[in-house]
Amino acid sequence: MEKRGGWGSKMAFILAASGSAIGLGNIWRFPYQTGMNGGAAFVLIYIIAAFTVGLTLFLAEVSLGRATKRNPVGAFKEKRPKSPWFLVGILGVFTAVMILSYYAVIAGWTVGYSIKAIKGDFSKTLTKASVQKMFLSFSSNTGLNFLLLLIFISLTVIVVSFGIKGGIEKLTKILMPVLFIILVYLAIKSVSFEGASKGLLFYLKPDFSKINSKVVLYAITQAFFSLSLGMGTIMTYGSYLSDSDYLPSSALWVVSLDTFVAIMAGLIIFPTLFTVPGMSPAQGPSLVFVILPVVFSKISGGAIFGSLFFFLLLIAALTSTISLLEVPVAYLIDEKKWNRKKAALAVGLLSFLFGIPSIFANKPGNFFNDIPFIKKDFLSIMDFVWGNISLLVGGFFIAIFVGYIWKYNKALKEINKSGKIFKFGKLWGFFLRFILPPILFIIILSSLLIK
Ligand code: TRP
């Protein structure tokens, strides 16, 4: 088992798991979800969801991963051989390929916007019309986006080919702290713009009448997406942990860091948004690519900060795509005895092919921009099916498996293996068995009805 590779230290796991968690989900998806779901009320429900449902499932995934030291398919097979439970792992492997395909398209945008920043595109005075035009002409440029997708998937494949320790650890250790600092700096700037208070109210003062089942649904799915839960990413990363690591504190660290970055991203976007006349918070996936240029145009040294920011976002996205690719790659290595390089290349190619329709999703008039009958663009459909439903279904079955099949007290034993006893073990077991399954079940049903 040794040659599978493992983390250098517990700190390395926290860094790598936060590297997986922190990404476009925090900086691109969280603000636009908040904007579309009523602002502060959504933020509040999101935080509650992350620290209850999210944290509980996080611990379930790491403990199963570490107990079996296997990929998601192997983990289920080891605990329940000759039963259909391994299919939950297979669903995770598929989901990883699919999320990677469209996630890499958006990640490609961060590459494009880094270049725009360097070119000085954000140093002019920007209006609503000009930023929207900039986004549209960029995102509908098929050739460019094709190239960016190819670049991004290739980068991911290269890092994953080098293996868990050489590739992932080094990258996160150096660049994550820099990202944190620049986020805080930009948030302080944004909050102090003239007219920022309207955005602060929208973002931080909850209007409780806006809380409905849809808000709860999107808050929970956002928490899953942002924390990389429900498909075995965290299980896979947990499988590289050593038995002496105390899991609950690692889990709490990752959830806290991830939530912090999301909150900061919103604090950058919304105050600035309300200083631009006519701009709506509910504009969907284009939101941050429209507002961030405005932020950079308003601060001194905007070109430098802009290029640095988009570069760091690119790295954050890369540490997330690495964790997505790692799931099918670990599966192919462990279960199918492929070598790492071949597995990374094959899965990367598959994701690239599935990503192509998402490139056309922002080209007005294109088939994939407005799919007949469904009346949605391809990328949104992918995000809904794989980034929402599939993670919820996966999370539901993982909770049932760890809570009832493998049994929560065995999981607790695994958690306590480090020698330090988890004080909230009983509470965790209660949540895992009696709160998560019904909540997730109701939410899966209602999400199928809402759309
Ligand atoms: N959590 C990452 C983000 O917020 C994306 C991601 C990586 C992910 N691995 C995942 C999402 C597994 C869902 C499942 O950007």
Short mmCIF file of C-alpha atoms in Angstrom, two decimals, residues 3 19 119 151 230 246 250 284 300 330 337-338 344 352 354 367 396 409 445:
data_model
loop_
_atom_site.label_atom_id
_atom_site.label_comp_id
_atom_site.label_asym_id
_atom_site.label_seq_id
_atom_site.Cartn_x
_atom_site.Cartn_y
_atom_site.Cartn_z
CA LYS A 3 3.55 3.03 -3.05
CA GLY A 19 -6.99 23.51 -2.28
CA LYS A 119 -3.16 44.16 -21.32
CA ILE A 151 -4.63 24.60 -21.90
CA GLY A 230 -20.76 14.03 -2.42
CA TYR A 246 -6.88 13.89 14.14
CA SER A 250 -8.69 19.01 9.89
CA GLY A 284 -26.14 34.57 -13.10
CA SER A 300 -4.86 52.24 -8.04
CA ALA A 330 -7.10 6.86 -8.32
CA LYS A 337 -4.04 -1.29 -12.49
CA TRP A 338 -3.41 1.51 -14.99
CA ALA A 344 -4.51 11.08 -16.19
CA PHE A 352 -11.98 17.79 -22.72
CA PHE A 354 -17.36 16.58 -22.83
CA PHE A 367 -27.84 25.39 -30.24
CA PHE A 396 -27.27 10.91 0.54
CA ASN A 409 -19.60 3.66 15.60
CA LEU A 445 -37.07 15.40 -4.62
#
